[in-house]
Coordinates of C-alpha atoms and ligand atoms in Angstrom, one line a residue:
M1099 CA 45.1 4.6 7.3
S1100 CA 44.7 2.6 5.2
A1101 CA 42.2 3.4 2.3
S1102 CA 40.3 1.4 3.4
A1103 CA 39.3 2.3 6.8
P1104 CA 36.7 4.3 7.2
W1105 CA 38.3 7.6 9.1
T1106 CA 36.5 7.8 12.6
V1107 CA 36.9 11.4 15.0
P1108 CA 39.5 9.3 17.6
S1109 CA 41.0 8.3 13.9
V1110 CA 41.7 12.0 12.9
R1111 CA 42.3 13.4 15.5
A1112 CA 45.5 10.8 16.8
A1113 CA 45.8 12.1 12.3
L1114 CA 46.7 15.0 13.6
L1115 CA 48.8 14.8 16.6
A1116 CA 51.0 12.2 14.4
K1117 CA 51.2 15.3 11.9
K1118 CA 49.8 12.4 9.4
I1119 CA 48.0 14.8 7.5
S1120 CA 46.8 18.4 8.1
A1121 CA 43.0 19.4 8.7
R1122 CA 43.4 21.2 5.4
E1123 CA 44.6 18.0 3.3
L1124 CA 42.1 15.5 5.0
A1125 CA 38.5 18.1 3.8
A1126 CA 40.7 17.9 0.4
E1127 CA 40.9 14.1 0.5
F1128 CA 37.1 14.6 1.6
Y1129 CA 36.4 16.7 -1.0
A1130 CA 38.2 14.3 -4.3
R1131 CA 35.6 11.7 -3.0
I1132 CA 32.5 14.0 -3.3
E1133 CA 33.8 14.3 -6.7
R1134 CA 34.4 11.7 -7.8
R1135 CA 30.7 10.3 -6.7
N1136 CA 28.5 12.9 -6.1
S1137 CA 27.2 13.5 -9.9
E1138 CA 25.9 9.7 -9.0
L1139 CA 25.1 10.1 -5.7
N1140 CA 23.8 13.0 -5.5
A1141 CA 24.2 13.7 -1.4
F1142 CA 25.1 17.3 -1.5
L1143 CA 23.3 19.6 -3.2
T1144 CA 26.2 22.7 -2.5
L1145 CA 29.9 23.3 -1.3
S1146 CA 31.7 25.1 1.3
P1147 CA 34.8 24.4 0.8
E1148 CA 35.6 28.9 1.4
R1149 CA 34.3 27.7 4.6
A1150 CA 35.7 24.1 5.7
Y1151 CA 39.7 25.4 4.4
A1152 CA 38.6 28.1 6.7
Q1153 CA 38.1 26.3 9.1
A1154 CA 41.2 23.4 8.9
D1155 CA 43.3 26.1 8.8
R1156 CA 41.5 26.9 12.0
I1157 CA 42.4 23.3 13.7
D1158 CA 46.3 22.8 11.8
A1159 CA 46.8 26.7 12.9
T1160 CA 46.1 25.0 17.0
V1161 CA 48.5 21.9 16.0
A1162 CA 51.5 23.9 15.0
R1163 CA 50.7 25.5 18.2
G1164 CA 50.4 22.6 19.7
E1165 CA 47.6 23.8 21.9
D1166 CA 45.4 21.4 23.2
L1167 CA 42.5 20.5 20.0
P1168 CA 38.6 21.0 20.4
A1169 CA 36.9 17.4 20.2
L1170 CA 36.2 17.1 16.9
A1171 CA 39.1 18.8 16.2
G1172 CA 39.6 19.1 11.7
V1173 CA 36.6 15.9 11.4
P1174 CA 34.7 16.5 7.7
I1175 CA 31.1 16.7 8.9
A1176 CA 28.0 17.8 6.0
I1177 CA 24.9 19.6 6.7
K1178 CA 21.1 18.5 6.1
D1179 CA 19.9 21.3 4.3
V1180 CA 17.0 22.6 6.2
I1181 CA 19.4 23.9 9.4
S1182 CA 20.6 27.1 8.4
T1183 CA 24.5 27.4 8.0
R1184 CA 25.6 31.7 7.8
G1185 CA 27.0 32.4 4.0
I1186 CA 26.3 28.9 2.5
R1187 CA 23.0 28.5 1.0
T1188 CA 20.3 26.1 2.8
T1189 CA 17.8 25.2 0.2
C1190 CA 15.2 23.3 2.1
A1191 CA 15.9 21.0 -1.1
S1192 CA 12.7 23.4 -2.2
K1193 CA 13.3 25.7 -5.8
I1194 CA 11.4 28.5 -3.4
L1195 CA 14.9 28.4 -1.3
E1196 CA 16.3 28.0 -4.2
N1197 CA 18.6 31.1 -3.8
Y1198 CA 18.0 31.2 -0.2
V1199 CA 21.2 32.2 2.1
P1200 CA 20.9 32.7 5.9
P1201 CA 23.0 35.1 8.2
Y1202 CA 23.4 32.7 10.7
D1203 CA 24.3 29.8 11.9
A1204 CA 22.1 26.8 14.3
T1205 CA 23.0 26.5 17.0
A1206 CA 23.7 23.0 15.9
V1207 CA 26.1 24.0 13.8
E1208 CA 27.3 27.1 16.1
R1209 CA 28.9 24.3 18.2
L1210 CA 30.1 21.7 15.9
D1211 CA 32.7 24.9 14.1
A1212 CA 33.3 25.8 18.5
A1213 CA 34.3 21.6 17.9
G1214 CA 36.5 23.0 15.8
A1215 CA 34.1 20.1 13.1
V1216 CA 34.7 21.1 9.2
F1217 CA 31.4 21.6 7.2
L1218 CA 31.9 20.0 4.0
G1219 CA 28.7 21.4 2.9
K1220 CA 25.0 21.3 2.9
T1221 CA 23.4 17.5 1.4
N1222 CA 19.9 16.9 0.0
C1223 CA 16.9 15.7 1.6
D1224 CA 13.7 15.6 0.6
E1225 CA 11.8 19.0 0.3
F1226 CA 11.0 20.4 3.7
A1227 CA 12.0 17.1 5.4
M1228 CA 9.0 15.9 4.1
G1229 CA 8.5 11.8 3.2
G1230 CA 10.6 9.4 3.2
S1231 CA 12.7 7.9 -0.1
N1232 CA 14.4 11.6 -0.5
E1233 CA 12.2 11.2 -4.3
N1234 CA 10.8 14.8 -3.2
S1235 CA 13.7 16.1 -3.4
A1236 CA 13.8 19.6 -6.2
Y1237 CA 17.1 18.8 -6.6
G1238 CA 16.4 15.1 -7.8
P1239 CA 16.4 11.7 -6.1
V1240 CA 19.9 10.3 -3.4
R1241 CA 20.6 7.1 -4.5
N1242 CA 21.1 4.3 -2.0
P1243 CA 25.4 3.4 -1.9
A1244 CA 25.0 0.0 -0.6
A1245 CA 22.4 0.3 -4.7
L1246 CA 22.1 2.5 -7.0
D1247 CA 18.7 1.6 -7.9
R1248 CA 17.0 1.9 -4.7
V1249 CA 16.6 5.1 -2.6
P1250 CA 18.6 5.8 0.2
G1251 CA 15.4 6.8 2.4
G1252 CA 14.9 10.4 3.3
S1253 CA 13.9 12.6 4.5
S1254 CA 17.4 12.9 5.4
G1255 CA 19.2 10.4 3.0
G1256 CA 22.0 11.6 1.4
S1257 CA 22.7 12.5 4.7
A1258 CA 23.1 9.5 5.3
A1259 CA 23.9 8.1 1.9
A1260 CA 27.0 10.7 1.9
V1261 CA 28.4 8.8 5.4
A1262 CA 27.9 5.8 4.0
A1263 CA 29.7 6.7 1.3
D1264 CA 32.7 8.0 2.7
L1265 CA 31.6 11.1 1.6
T1266 CA 32.2 12.7 5.0
V1267 CA 33.0 11.3 8.3
A1268 CA 29.7 12.3 9.4
S1269 CA 26.5 14.4 8.9
L1270 CA 23.8 16.1 10.7
G1271 CA 19.7 14.7 9.9
T1272 CA 16.9 16.0 11.4
D1273 CA 14.3 13.6 12.1
T1274 CA 10.2 14.4 12.8
G1275 CA 8.8 10.7 12.0
G1276 CA 11.6 8.7 11.5
S1277 CA 13.7 10.6 9.0
I1278 CA 17.6 9.5 10.4
R1279 CA 16.4 6.6 11.8
Q1280 CA 14.8 5.1 9.1
P1281 CA 17.7 6.5 6.5
G1282 CA 20.1 5.5 8.8
S1283 CA 18.7 1.8 7.8
F1284 CA 18.3 2.2 4.5
C1285 CA 21.9 3.3 3.7
G1286 CA 24.0 1.4 6.6
V1287 CA 24.9 3.9 9.8
S1288 CA 24.4 4.4 13.2
G1289 CA 21.2 7.8 13.1
L1290 CA 21.0 8.7 15.9
M1291 CA 17.5 10.9 17.7
P1292 CA 17.4 12.2 20.7
T1293 CA 14.9 13.3 23.2
Y1294 CA 12.8 16.1 21.7
G1295 CA 14.4 19.3 23.1
R1296 CA 17.9 17.7 23.3
V1297 CA 18.3 20.1 21.1
S1298 CA 18.2 23.1 20.1
R1299 CA 17.0 23.7 17.5
Y1300 CA 17.9 27.1 16.8
G1301 CA 17.6 27.3 12.9
L1302 CA 17.2 24.5 11.9
V1303 CA 13.3 25.4 9.2
A1304 CA 10.3 24.0 9.9
F1305 CA 8.7 21.0 9.3
A1306 CA 6.4 20.1 12.9
S1307 CA 7.7 21.9 14.9
S1308 CA 6.4 19.5 18.5
L1309 CA 8.2 16.6 16.8
D1310 CA 11.3 18.7 14.9
K1311 CA 15.1 17.4 15.6
I1312 CA 18.5 17.7 14.6
G1313 CA 20.7 14.1 15.1
P1314 CA 24.3 13.3 14.2
F1315 CA 24.8 10.3 11.4
A1316 CA 27.6 8.6 12.1
K1317 CA 29.3 4.9 10.2
S1318 CA 29.7 4.1 14.7
V1319 CA 28.4 4.3 17.5
A1320 CA 30.7 6.5 19.9
D1321 CA 31.2 8.9 17.2
A1322 CA 27.0 8.9 16.8
A1323 CA 28.2 9.8 20.8
R1324 CA 31.1 12.1 20.6
I1325 CA 29.6 14.6 17.7
L1326 CA 25.9 13.9 20.6
S1327 CA 27.6 16.1 23.6
V1328 CA 28.9 18.6 21.6
I1329 CA 25.5 19.8 19.4
A1330 CA 23.0 18.7 23.2
G1331 CA 22.1 21.4 26.3
H1332 CA 19.5 24.2 26.9
D1333 CA 19.7 26.7 24.8
P1334 CA 17.9 30.3 25.3
S1335 CA 17.9 30.6 21.8
D1336 CA 15.4 27.6 21.7
S1337 CA 12.6 27.6 24.5
T1338 CA 11.4 24.0 23.8
S1339 CA 15.1 22.8 24.3
A1340 CA 16.0 21.8 27.5
A1341 CA 18.0 21.7 30.8
V1342 CA 18.8 18.7 31.2
S1343 CA 22.7 18.6 31.6
V1344 CA 24.5 17.4 29.5
P1345 CA 26.4 13.7 29.6
D1346 CA 29.7 12.8 27.8
Y1347 CA 28.1 10.1 25.8
G1348 CA 31.7 9.4 24.3
V1349 CA 32.4 7.4 28.1
E1350 CA 29.4 6.9 28.6
I1351 CA 28.9 4.5 26.4
E1352 CA 31.0 2.3 27.8
Q1353 CA 29.4 1.0 30.9
P1354 CA 28.7 -2.8 31.1
I1355 CA 24.5 -3.4 29.0
E1356 CA 23.6 -6.5 31.6
G1357 CA 21.2 -6.8 33.0
L1358 CA 19.0 -4.6 30.5
R1359 CA 15.5 -5.8 30.6
I1360 CA 14.7 -5.4 26.5
G1361 CA 10.9 -5.1 25.5
V1362 CA 10.3 -6.1 22.1
P1363 CA 7.0 -5.8 21.8
E1364 CA 4.8 -7.6 19.4
E1365 CA 3.0 -4.7 17.2
Y1366 CA 6.5 -4.4 15.5
F1367 CA 6.7 -8.4 14.9
G1368 CA 3.2 -8.3 12.8
D1369 CA 2.5 -9.2 9.4
G1370 CA 3.5 -6.5 7.8
L1371 CA 7.4 -6.9 8.6
D1372 CA 9.6 -8.4 5.2
P1373 CA 11.2 -11.5 7.2
E1374 CA 14.3 -10.6 5.6
V1375 CA 14.3 -8.0 8.3
R1376 CA 12.5 -9.7 11.0
R1377 CA 15.4 -11.9 11.0
P1378 CA 19.0 -10.1 11.6
V1379 CA 16.4 -8.4 13.9
E1380 CA 15.5 -11.0 15.7
S1381 CA 19.5 -12.2 15.9
G1382 CA 20.6 -8.9 17.4
I1383 CA 18.0 -9.4 20.0
A1384 CA 19.6 -13.1 20.2
Q1385 CA 22.5 -11.0 20.4
L1386 CA 22.2 -9.7 22.9
E1387 CA 21.2 -12.2 25.2
K1388 CA 23.2 -13.5 25.5
L1389 CA 25.5 -10.6 26.8
G1390 CA 22.9 -11.3 29.7
C1391 CA 19.5 -8.5 27.9
R1392 CA 16.6 -9.8 29.6
R1393 CA 13.8 -10.0 26.5
I1394 CA 10.2 -9.0 27.7
P1395 CA 7.0 -9.0 25.4
L1396 CA 5.6 -6.0 25.0
K1397 CA 1.8 -5.4 24.5
M1398 CA 2.2 -1.5 23.3
P1399 CA -1.6 -1.2 22.4
H1400 CA -1.9 2.3 20.2
T1401 CA 0.6 1.9 17.6
G1402 CA -2.0 1.3 15.1
Y1403 CA -3.4 4.5 15.1
A1404 CA 0.3 6.6 14.8
I1405 CA 0.5 6.8 11.2
A1406 CA -2.6 8.0 10.8
A1407 CA -2.2 11.0 14.9
Y1408 CA 0.9 12.3 12.6
Y1409 CA -0.2 12.5 9.4
I1410 CA -2.8 15.1 10.9
I1411 CA 0.3 16.4 12.9
A1412 CA 2.9 16.5 11.3
T1413 CA 1.2 18.3 8.0
A1414 CA -1.4 21.0 10.7
E1415 CA 2.1 22.3 12.3
A1416 CA 2.8 22.5 8.1
S1417 CA 0.7 24.1 7.3
S1418 CA 1.4 26.8 9.6
N1419 CA 4.5 27.2 9.6
L1420 CA 4.6 27.0 5.8
A1421 CA 2.9 30.2 5.4
R1422 CA 6.0 32.7 5.7
Y1423 CA 7.0 31.3 2.4
D1424 CA 5.3 34.0 0.7
G1425 CA 7.2 36.0 -2.0
V1426 CA 7.5 39.1 0.7
R1427 CA 10.0 37.6 2.8
Y1428 CA 12.6 34.5 1.9
G1429 CA 13.4 32.9 -1.7
L1430 CA 11.4 33.2 -4.6
R1431 CA 8.7 35.4 -5.6
A1432 CA 6.4 35.1 -8.8
P1433 CA 5.7 38.6 -10.5
G1434 CA 1.6 38.7 -10.2
A1435 CA -1.4 41.2 -10.7
T1436 CA -1.5 42.0 -7.2
L1437 CA -0.9 40.9 -4.1
T1438 CA -2.8 37.7 -3.8
E1439 CA -2.0 36.6 -7.4
M1440 CA 1.7 36.6 -6.3
Y1441 CA 1.1 34.5 -2.9
R1442 CA -0.4 32.3 -5.3
Q1443 CA 2.0 32.4 -8.4
T1444 CA 4.9 32.1 -5.7
R1445 CA 3.4 29.2 -3.3
D1446 CA 2.4 27.5 -6.6
R1447 CA 6.0 27.3 -8.9
G1448 CA 8.1 27.5 -5.3
F1449 CA 6.1 24.2 -3.8
G1450 CA 6.8 20.8 -5.7
A1451 CA 3.8 18.0 -5.2
E1452 CA 4.3 16.7 -2.0
V1453 CA 4.1 19.9 -0.4
K1454 CA 1.4 21.4 -1.6
R1455 CA -0.1 18.1 -0.7
R1456 CA 0.8 18.6 2.7
I1457 CA -0.3 22.0 3.3
M1458 CA -3.7 20.8 2.0
L1459 CA -4.0 18.6 4.5
G1460 CA -3.1 20.5 7.4
T1461 CA -5.2 23.6 6.5
Y1462 CA -8.5 21.2 6.3
A1463 CA -7.3 18.9 9.4
L1464 CA -7.7 22.5 11.4
S1465 CA -10.3 24.3 10.0
A1466 CA -13.4 25.0 11.9
G1467 CA -15.6 22.3 11.8
Y1468 CA -12.7 19.0 11.3
Y1469 CA -10.0 20.6 13.7
D1470 CA -12.5 18.2 16.6
A1471 CA -12.8 15.7 14.3
Y1472 CA -9.7 15.6 13.0
Y1473 CA -6.6 17.6 14.4
L1474 CA -7.6 17.6 18.6
R1475 CA -8.2 13.6 18.3
A1476 CA -5.1 13.6 16.6
Q1477 CA -3.3 15.1 20.0
K1478 CA -5.9 12.7 22.6
V1479 CA -4.3 9.7 20.7
R1480 CA -1.2 11.2 21.4
T1481 CA -1.7 11.5 24.5
L1482 CA -2.3 6.7 24.1
I1483 CA 1.6 6.8 22.3
A1484 CA 3.1 8.7 25.1
R1485 CA 1.3 6.5 27.3
D1486 CA 2.2 3.1 25.7
F1487 CA 5.9 4.1 26.2
S1488 CA 4.9 5.0 29.2
D1489 CA 3.9 1.9 30.9
A1490 CA 6.6 0.5 28.8
F1491 CA 9.1 2.0 30.2
Q1492 CA 7.5 1.0 34.1
K1493 CA 8.8 -2.7 33.3
V1494 CA 11.4 -2.3 30.7
D1495 CA 15.1 -0.7 30.5
A1496 CA 14.7 -0.3 26.3
I1497 CA 12.8 -1.2 23.6
I1498 CA 14.0 -2.6 20.7
T1499 CA 11.7 -2.9 17.2
P1500 CA 13.3 -2.9 13.5
T1501 CA 13.5 0.6 12.3
A1502 CA 11.7 0.6 9.2
P1503 CA 9.6 -2.8 8.2
T1504 CA 11.6 -3.5 4.3
P1505 CA 14.6 -2.3 2.9
A1506 CA 15.2 0.3 0.8
F1507 CA 13.1 -0.4 -1.7
R1508 CA 13.3 1.1 -6.1
L1509 CA 13.5 4.1 -6.6
G1510 CA 9.9 5.4 -8.3
E1511 CA 8.9 2.4 -6.0
K1512 CA 6.9 4.6 -4.0
T1513 CA 6.0 6.9 -5.5
A1514 CA 2.4 7.1 -7.7
D1515 CA 1.4 6.2 -3.5
P1516 CA 2.3 8.8 -1.0
L1517 CA 0.2 6.3 1.8
Q1518 CA 2.0 3.7 0.5
M1519 CA 4.8 5.6 1.8
Y1520 CA 3.6 6.6 4.8
L1521 CA 2.5 3.3 5.9
A1522 CA 5.6 3.0 5.5
D1523 CA 7.1 4.7 8.4
I1524 CA 5.0 2.9 11.2
Y1525 CA 8.0 1.6 13.3
T1526 CA 9.3 5.5 13.5
V1527 CA 6.8 8.1 13.9
T1528 CA 5.8 6.1 17.7
G1529 CA 8.8 7.5 19.3
S1530 CA 8.4 10.6 17.6
L1531 CA 5.1 11.0 19.1
A1532 CA 6.1 10.2 22.8
G1533 CA 9.1 12.7 22.2
V1534 CA 11.5 10.2 23.7
P1535 CA 15.3 8.7 22.0
G1536 CA 15.9 6.7 19.4
I1537 CA 18.3 5.1 17.4
S1538 CA 18.7 2.7 14.1
V1539 CA 22.4 0.4 14.2
P1540 CA 23.5 -1.7 11.8
C1541 CA 21.8 -5.0 12.5
G1542 CA 22.8 -7.6 10.3
K1543 CA 22.0 -7.8 5.8
T1544 CA 19.8 -9.2 3.4
P1545 CA 20.2 -12.6 1.4
A1546 CA 21.1 -9.6 -1.6
G1547 CA 23.6 -7.5 0.7
L1548 CA 21.0 -4.3 1.7
P1549 CA 21.1 -3.7 4.9
V1550 CA 19.4 -3.3 8.0
G1551 CA 18.7 -1.6 11.1
M1552 CA 17.9 -2.3 14.6
Q1553 CA 16.0 0.2 16.7
I1554 CA 16.3 1.1 20.4
L1555 CA 14.1 3.1 21.9
A1556 CA 14.6 4.7 25.8
P1557 CA 13.2 6.8 27.8
H1558 CA 13.0 11.0 28.1
F1559 CA 17.0 11.6 27.6
A1560 CA 18.1 8.5 28.3
E1561 CA 20.2 8.7 25.0
S1562 CA 23.0 7.3 26.6
R1563 CA 21.3 4.2 27.6
V1564 CA 20.1 3.5 23.8
L1565 CA 24.1 4.2 22.2
Q1566 CA 25.1 1.4 25.3
I1567 CA 22.7 -1.0 23.1
A1568 CA 23.0 -0.1 20.1
R1569 CA 26.8 0.0 20.8
A1570 CA 27.1 -3.9 21.9
V1571 CA 24.8 -4.1 18.4
E1572 CA 27.4 -3.6 16.0
A1573 CA 29.9 -4.7 17.9
A1574 CA 27.8 -8.5 17.1
T1575 CA 27.3 -7.0 13.8
E1576 CA 31.0 -6.8 13.3
R1577 CA 31.7 -9.5 14.9
G1578 CA 29.3 -11.5 12.4
N1579 CA 26.8 -12.1 14.4
Ligands
LIG2128 N1 9.1 10.1 6.5 C1 8.2 10.9 7.4 C2 7.6 12.2 6.1 O1 7.2 12.5 5.5 C3 9.4 11.6 8.3 C4 9.8 12.6 7.8 C5 11.0 13.9 8.7 O2 11.3 13.4 9.9 N2 11.5 15.1 8.9 O3 6.6 12.9 7.3

């Protein structure tokens, strides 16, 4: 394996079977890379060499015995720090959980472990996954490996940057309103958001429970597919996880895309779209047409209301979910003369500014007298947006849009104005509200060399179709369009 070709799930497997490298040596190689680059990128918050080497040794012993290797044998994986990992500190990039060590693995993590993955460590993100630039981390921002003065996107910025910089083969992120897809676009890697309910949320620290999803980042669409096959599927510990059978996405991805109807909604190609993003997305669509897909213009009339609805629903759910950080049961406890004073001090010192802003917004939206005007209305808008999608999927097999209106912006560019930051989520929150699956796949670069992602959305549980189309775009992009 040459130094420049990134490791993939199959290349790790082949190298292990040929005894060209051991899982332990591979883990050590990745830790050496992390050692070299992490002080600059800040992608990892915690490293977990003890667990990684134990996992690697298990795989090496399996190889030595000549037994079959599990699906992700020896594959280094990084895990977003909002996902619980047994014995490994899980901070949610918050001061309030600075020293929290979960006693159990999230189901997705447990499944990766059973499939032979090697956990390098926990990745930086926006505090409690609230943000779109990774600048809301209590432990400092992540830098974009493609341009160090720019953000990696968020909230799963560390997970995307770690894959882009080859500090891991793949990673887990979470997506509530775009947090896998948008950093995937900004960093130039594939980021897959599964259907709501496809992957168990058990052990995912909740931000907005009706929207939160766990999904993979990888350098190739095929690797993202392989990881999804491992983590997907019903889990009795999460009552919202769906009892829908899980195909082998690594096989499904091979299906031809000829004849698919690709919907292109006009609302996603309007005024706010940077021409440097529009160009590669348009050329990606043209490539799909060459491969036999049919381009169908669409209208999704409620798109313009999605940001407002999302930021009411997500903050309302967050205000309730974050009530548990009271200094009694988890993490930080600041002293106070009375119980109320202790709560107040703990939450004041433990939470960052954006988390406080959202708790206040959400509490307001749910309060008596405002509930009907805000929360209930937002829920009605959510239904209308979901209907835009189900109407569209009567006519098309998939929907294609830009993932974000701009390429990665500069650190500090939007921090003074939270509303500007929220508005940048315009193309991702719609699919989140509808609960459909989506991916961001790299489709080109701006003239300055910044990555641009294309978003592909499909009906509920049609991840295979998302992956098939993404793979075609990936191949066309690699050929240089
Ligand atoms: N940027 C969006 C927000 O700040 C999405 C975050 C996410 O998906 N976790 O809410």
